[in-house]
mmCIF file of C-alpha atoms in Angstrom:
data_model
loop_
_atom_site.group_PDB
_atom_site.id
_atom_site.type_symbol
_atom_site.label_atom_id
_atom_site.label_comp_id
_atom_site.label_asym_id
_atom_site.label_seq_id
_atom_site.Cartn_x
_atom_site.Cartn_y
_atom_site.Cartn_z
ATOM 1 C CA UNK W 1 -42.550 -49.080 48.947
ATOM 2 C CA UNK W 2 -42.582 -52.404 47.223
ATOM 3 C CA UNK W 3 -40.381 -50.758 44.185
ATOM 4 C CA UNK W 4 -38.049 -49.630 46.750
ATOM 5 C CA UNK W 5 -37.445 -53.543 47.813
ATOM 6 C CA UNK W 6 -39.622 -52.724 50.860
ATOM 7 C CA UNK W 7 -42.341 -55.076 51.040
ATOM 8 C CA UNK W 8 -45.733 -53.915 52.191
ATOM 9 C CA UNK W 9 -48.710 -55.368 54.621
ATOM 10 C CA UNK W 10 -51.670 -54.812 53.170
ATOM 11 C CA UNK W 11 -55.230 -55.772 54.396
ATOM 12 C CA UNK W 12 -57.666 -56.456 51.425
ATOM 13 C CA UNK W 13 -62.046 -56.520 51.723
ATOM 14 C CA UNK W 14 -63.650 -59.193 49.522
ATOM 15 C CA UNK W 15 -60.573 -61.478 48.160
ATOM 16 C CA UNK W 16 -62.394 -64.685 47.146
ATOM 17 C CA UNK W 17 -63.266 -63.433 43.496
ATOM 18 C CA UNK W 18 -63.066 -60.750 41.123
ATOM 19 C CA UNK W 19 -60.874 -57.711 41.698
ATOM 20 C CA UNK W 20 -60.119 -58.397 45.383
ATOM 21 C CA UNK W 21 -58.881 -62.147 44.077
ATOM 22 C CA UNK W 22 -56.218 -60.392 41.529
ATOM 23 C CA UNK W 23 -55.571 -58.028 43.706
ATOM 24 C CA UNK W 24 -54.130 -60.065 46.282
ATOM 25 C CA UNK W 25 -52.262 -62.429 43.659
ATOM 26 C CA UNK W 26 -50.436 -60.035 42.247
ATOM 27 C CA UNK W 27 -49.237 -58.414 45.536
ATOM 28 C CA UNK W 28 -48.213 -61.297 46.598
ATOM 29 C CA UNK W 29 -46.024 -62.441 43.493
ATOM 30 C CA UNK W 30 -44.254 -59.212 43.972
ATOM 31 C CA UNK W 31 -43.223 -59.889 47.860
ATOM 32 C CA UNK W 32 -46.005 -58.137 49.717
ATOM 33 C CA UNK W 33 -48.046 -59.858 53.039
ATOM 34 C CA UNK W 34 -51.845 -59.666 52.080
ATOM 35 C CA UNK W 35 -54.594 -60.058 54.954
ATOM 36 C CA UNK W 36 -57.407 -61.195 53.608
ATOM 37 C CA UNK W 37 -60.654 -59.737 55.111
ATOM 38 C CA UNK W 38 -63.445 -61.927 53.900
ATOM 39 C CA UNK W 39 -65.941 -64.281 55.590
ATOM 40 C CA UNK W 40 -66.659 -66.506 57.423
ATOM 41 C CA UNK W 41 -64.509 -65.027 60.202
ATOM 42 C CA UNK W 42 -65.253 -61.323 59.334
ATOM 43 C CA UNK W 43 -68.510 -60.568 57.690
ATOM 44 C CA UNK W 44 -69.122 -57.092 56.285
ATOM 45 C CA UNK W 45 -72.503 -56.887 57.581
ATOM 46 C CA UNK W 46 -71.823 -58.037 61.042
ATOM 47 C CA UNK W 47 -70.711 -54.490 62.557
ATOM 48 C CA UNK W 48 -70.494 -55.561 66.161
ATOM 49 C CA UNK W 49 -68.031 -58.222 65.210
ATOM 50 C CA UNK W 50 -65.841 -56.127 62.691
ATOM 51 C CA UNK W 51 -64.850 -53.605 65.447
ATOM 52 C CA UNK W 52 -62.854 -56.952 66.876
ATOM 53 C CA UNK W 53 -60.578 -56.746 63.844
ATOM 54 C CA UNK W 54 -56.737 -56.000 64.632
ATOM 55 C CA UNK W 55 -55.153 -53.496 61.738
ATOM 56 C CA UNK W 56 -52.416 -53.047 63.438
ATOM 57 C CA UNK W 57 -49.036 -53.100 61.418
ATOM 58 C CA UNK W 58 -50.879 -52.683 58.220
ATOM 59 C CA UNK W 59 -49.337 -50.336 55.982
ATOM 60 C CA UNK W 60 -52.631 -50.198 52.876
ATOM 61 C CA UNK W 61 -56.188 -51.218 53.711
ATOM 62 C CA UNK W 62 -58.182 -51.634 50.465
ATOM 63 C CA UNK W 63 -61.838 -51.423 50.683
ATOM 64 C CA UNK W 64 -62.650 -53.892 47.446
ATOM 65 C CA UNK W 65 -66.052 -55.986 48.715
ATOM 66 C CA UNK W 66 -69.370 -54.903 46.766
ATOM 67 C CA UNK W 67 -72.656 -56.357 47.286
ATOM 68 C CA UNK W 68 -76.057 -56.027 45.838
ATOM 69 C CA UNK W 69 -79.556 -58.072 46.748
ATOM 70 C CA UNK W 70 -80.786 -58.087 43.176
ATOM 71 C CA UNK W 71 -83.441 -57.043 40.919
ATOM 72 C CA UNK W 72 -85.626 -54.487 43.150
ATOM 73 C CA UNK W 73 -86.281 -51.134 43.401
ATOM 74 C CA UNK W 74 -85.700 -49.139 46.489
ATOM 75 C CA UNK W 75 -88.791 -48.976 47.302
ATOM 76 C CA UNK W 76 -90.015 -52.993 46.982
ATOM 77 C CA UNK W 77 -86.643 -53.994 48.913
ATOM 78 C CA UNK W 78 -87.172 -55.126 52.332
ATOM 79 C CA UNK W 79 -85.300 -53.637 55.272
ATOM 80 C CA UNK W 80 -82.638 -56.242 55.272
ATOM 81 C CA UNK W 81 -81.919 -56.182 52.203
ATOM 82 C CA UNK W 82 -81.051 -52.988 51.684
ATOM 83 C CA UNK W 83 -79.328 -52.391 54.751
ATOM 84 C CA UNK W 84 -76.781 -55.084 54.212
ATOM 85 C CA UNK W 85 -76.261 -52.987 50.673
ATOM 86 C CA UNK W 86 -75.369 -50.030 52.711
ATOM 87 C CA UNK W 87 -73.018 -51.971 55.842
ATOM 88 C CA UNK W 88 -71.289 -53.740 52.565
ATOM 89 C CA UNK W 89 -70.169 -50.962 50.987
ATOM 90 C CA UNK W 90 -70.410 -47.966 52.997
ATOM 91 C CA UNK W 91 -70.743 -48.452 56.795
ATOM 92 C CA UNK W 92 -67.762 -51.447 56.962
ATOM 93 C CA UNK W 93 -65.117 -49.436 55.150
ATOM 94 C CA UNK W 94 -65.944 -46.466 57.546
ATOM 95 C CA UNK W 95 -65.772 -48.561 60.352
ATOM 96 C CA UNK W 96 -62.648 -50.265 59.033
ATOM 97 C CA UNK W 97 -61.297 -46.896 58.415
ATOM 98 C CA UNK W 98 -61.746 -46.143 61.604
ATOM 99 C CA UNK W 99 -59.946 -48.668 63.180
ATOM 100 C CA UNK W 100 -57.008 -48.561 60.765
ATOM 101 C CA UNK W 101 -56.631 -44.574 61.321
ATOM 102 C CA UNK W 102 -56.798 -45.608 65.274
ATOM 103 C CA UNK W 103 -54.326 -48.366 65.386
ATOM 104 C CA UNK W 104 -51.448 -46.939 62.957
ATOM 105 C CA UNK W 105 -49.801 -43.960 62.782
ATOM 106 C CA UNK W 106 -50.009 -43.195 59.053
ATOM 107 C CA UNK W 107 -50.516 -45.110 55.939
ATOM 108 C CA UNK W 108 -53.076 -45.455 53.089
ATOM 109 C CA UNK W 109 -56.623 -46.414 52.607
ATOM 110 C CA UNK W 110 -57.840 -47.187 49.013
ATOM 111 C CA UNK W 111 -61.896 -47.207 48.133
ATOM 112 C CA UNK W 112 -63.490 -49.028 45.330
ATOM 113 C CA UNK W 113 -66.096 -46.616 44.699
ATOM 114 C CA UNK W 114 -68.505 -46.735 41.299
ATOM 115 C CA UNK W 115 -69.721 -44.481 38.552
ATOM 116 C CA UNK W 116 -71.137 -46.294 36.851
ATOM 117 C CA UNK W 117 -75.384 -46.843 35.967
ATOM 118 C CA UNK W 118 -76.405 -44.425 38.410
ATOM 119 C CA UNK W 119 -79.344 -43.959 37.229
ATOM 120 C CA UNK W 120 -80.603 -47.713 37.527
ATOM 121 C CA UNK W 121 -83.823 -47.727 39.184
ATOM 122 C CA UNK W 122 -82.186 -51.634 40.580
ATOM 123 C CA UNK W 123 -79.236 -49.596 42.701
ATOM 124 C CA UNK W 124 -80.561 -47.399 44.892
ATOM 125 C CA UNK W 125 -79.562 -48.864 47.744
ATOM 126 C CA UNK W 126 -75.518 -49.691 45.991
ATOM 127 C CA UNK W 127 -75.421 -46.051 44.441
ATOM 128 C CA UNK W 128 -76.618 -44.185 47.126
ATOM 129 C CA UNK W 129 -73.908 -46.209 49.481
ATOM 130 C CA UNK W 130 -70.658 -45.574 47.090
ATOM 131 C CA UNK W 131 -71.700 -42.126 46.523
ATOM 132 C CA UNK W 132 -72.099 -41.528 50.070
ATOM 133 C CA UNK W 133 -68.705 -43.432 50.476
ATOM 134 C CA UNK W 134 -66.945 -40.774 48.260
ATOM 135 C CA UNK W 135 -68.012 -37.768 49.763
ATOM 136 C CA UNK W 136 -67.225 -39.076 53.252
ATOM 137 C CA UNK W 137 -63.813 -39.639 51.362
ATOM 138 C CA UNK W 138 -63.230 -36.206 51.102
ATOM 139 C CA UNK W 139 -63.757 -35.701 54.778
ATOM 140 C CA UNK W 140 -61.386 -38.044 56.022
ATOM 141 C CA UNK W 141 -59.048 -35.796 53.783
ATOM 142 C CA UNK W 142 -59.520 -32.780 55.791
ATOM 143 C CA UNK W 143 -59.956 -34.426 58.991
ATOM 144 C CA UNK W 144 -56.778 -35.711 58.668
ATOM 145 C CA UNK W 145 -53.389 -35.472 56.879
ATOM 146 C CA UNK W 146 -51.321 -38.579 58.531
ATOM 147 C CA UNK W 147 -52.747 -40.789 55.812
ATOM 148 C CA UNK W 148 -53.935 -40.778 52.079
ATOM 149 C CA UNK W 149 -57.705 -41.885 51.426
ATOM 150 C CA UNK W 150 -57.842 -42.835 47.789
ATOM 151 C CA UNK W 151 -61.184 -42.723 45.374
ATOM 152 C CA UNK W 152 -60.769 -45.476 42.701
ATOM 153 C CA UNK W 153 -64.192 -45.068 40.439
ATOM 154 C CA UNK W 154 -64.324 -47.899 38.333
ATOM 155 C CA UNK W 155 -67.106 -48.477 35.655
ATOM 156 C CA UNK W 156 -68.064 -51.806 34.354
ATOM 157 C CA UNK W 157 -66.315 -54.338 35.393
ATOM 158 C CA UNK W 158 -66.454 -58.508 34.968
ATOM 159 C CA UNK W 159 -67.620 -59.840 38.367
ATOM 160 C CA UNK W 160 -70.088 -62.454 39.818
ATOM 161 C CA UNK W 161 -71.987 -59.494 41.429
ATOM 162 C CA UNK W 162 -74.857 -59.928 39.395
ATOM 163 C CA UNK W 163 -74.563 -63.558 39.063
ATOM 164 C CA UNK W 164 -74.505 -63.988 42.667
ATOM 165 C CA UNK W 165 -78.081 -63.070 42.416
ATOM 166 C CA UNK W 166 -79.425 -66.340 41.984
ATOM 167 C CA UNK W 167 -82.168 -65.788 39.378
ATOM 168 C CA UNK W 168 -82.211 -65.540 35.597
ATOM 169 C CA UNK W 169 -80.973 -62.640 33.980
ATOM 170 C CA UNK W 170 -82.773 -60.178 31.741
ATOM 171 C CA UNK W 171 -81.099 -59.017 28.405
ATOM 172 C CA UNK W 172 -79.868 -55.831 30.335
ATOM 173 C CA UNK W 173 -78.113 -57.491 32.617
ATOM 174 C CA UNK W 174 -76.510 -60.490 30.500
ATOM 175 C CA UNK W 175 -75.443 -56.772 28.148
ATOM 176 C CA UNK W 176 -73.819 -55.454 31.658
ATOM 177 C CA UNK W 177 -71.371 -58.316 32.622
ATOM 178 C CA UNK W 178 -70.563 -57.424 29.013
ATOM 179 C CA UNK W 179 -68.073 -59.423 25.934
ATOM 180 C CA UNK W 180 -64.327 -59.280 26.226
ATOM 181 C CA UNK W 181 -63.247 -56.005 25.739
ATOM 182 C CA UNK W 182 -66.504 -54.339 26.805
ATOM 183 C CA UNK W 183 -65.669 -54.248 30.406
ATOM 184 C CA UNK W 184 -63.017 -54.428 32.886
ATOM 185 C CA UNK W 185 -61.219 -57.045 33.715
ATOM 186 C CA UNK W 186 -60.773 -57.853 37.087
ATOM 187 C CA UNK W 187 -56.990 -58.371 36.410
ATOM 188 C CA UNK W 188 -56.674 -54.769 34.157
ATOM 189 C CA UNK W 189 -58.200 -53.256 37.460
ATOM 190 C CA UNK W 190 -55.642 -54.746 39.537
ATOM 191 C CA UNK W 191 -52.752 -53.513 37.549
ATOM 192 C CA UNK W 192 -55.009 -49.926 38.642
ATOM 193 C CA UNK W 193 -55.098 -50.399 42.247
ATOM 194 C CA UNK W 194 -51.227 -51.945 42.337
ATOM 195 C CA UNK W 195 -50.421 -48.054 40.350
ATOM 196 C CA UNK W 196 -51.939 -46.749 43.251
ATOM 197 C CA UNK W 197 -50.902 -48.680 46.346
ATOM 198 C CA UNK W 198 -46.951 -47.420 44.740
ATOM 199 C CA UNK W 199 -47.541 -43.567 43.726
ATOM 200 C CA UNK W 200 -48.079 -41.660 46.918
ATOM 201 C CA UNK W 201 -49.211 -38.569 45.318
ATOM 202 C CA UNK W 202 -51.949 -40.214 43.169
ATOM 203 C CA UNK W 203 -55.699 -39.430 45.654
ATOM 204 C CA UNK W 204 -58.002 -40.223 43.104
ATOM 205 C CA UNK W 205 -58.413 -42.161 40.103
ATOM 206 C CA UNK W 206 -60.826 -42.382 37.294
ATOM 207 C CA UNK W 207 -61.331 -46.080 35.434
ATOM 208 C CA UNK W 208 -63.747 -46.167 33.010
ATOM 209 C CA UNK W 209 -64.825 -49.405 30.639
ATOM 210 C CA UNK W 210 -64.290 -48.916 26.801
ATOM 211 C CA UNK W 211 -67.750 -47.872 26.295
ATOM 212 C CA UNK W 212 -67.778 -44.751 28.269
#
């Protein structure tokens, strides 16, 4: 390990902004090699193109990258939109999984799942996907014991996920991204995921905002 003055290669989903962004920073100030999996030359939704993707000689893949369409319901969200919820964050880091698990002989994956507002009648699509993505979790667990496959829940954090939507925001929303203090920030839930890359016995890990 890193602590061990043994750098790491570690592949990272969705580095641009946010948690991915400190993420890779900070494991890079302390020595490690970060691949950064983002678009325009691999794009989460494009699953015939991601099986290209080499993850060879990568010690951690990190499955950060979230995406949501907006403000509809399940049911008034067209096809497209929903589906790219569900490639985003469940189908890519299953199919990344894959690939990693094929092309190395051990190491660790790490998941960015969420436990946050599940009841939001405006996530169907993104719940339905990280819950799904935590339960398939524990599969890979039995299915095999060559590498660790780590839950991360994390509750509110500061992003541009609901910024990225493009329109105004309601009250509700502007109260999700939150003051200082009342959420996560992205670089507190680095410090999390940098615990876990290090500590080899830690398979799950519960971060919750200060509100919960």
């Amino acid at each position: 390990m890193t602590t061990n003055n043994t750098s790491l290669k570690i592949a990272i989903t969705g580095t641009t902004s946010g948690i991915g962004k400190a993420t890779k920073e900070m494991l890079e100030a302390r020595g490690d090699t970060v691949v950064s999996i983002n678009r325009p030359e691999w794009d989460l939704h494009d699953m015939e193109k991601l099986q290209e993707i080499d993850l060879s000689g990568i010690d951690v893949l990190i499955s950060n990258a979230g995406h949501d369409k907006g403000r509809h319901s399940f049911l008034e969200s067209p096809y497209n939109a929903w589906m790219d919820v569900m490639k985003c964050n469940q189908l890519s880091p299953m199919l990344l999984t894959q690939i990693f698990v094929k092309q190395n002989p051990k190491g660790t994956v790490i998941y960015l799942t969420s436990h946050h507002d599940a009841g939001s009648i405006h996530g169907g699509a993104y719940h339905a996907a990280k819950s799904g993505l935590r339960y398939w979790i524990e599969m890979m667990r039995s299915e095999t014991k060559k590498f660790r496959f780590v839950d991360v829940s994390i509750g509110r954090v500061r992003t541009k996920i609901r910024q990225n939507w493009g329109v105004p925001l309601t009250h509700e929303e502007e109260n999700y991204l939150g003051s200082k203090g009342d959420v996560i920030e992205p670089e507190d839930m680095a410090r999390q995921v940098l615990h876990v890359v290090d500590n080899e016995h830690v398979h799950e890990i519960y971060v919750k905002h200060l509100n919960r």
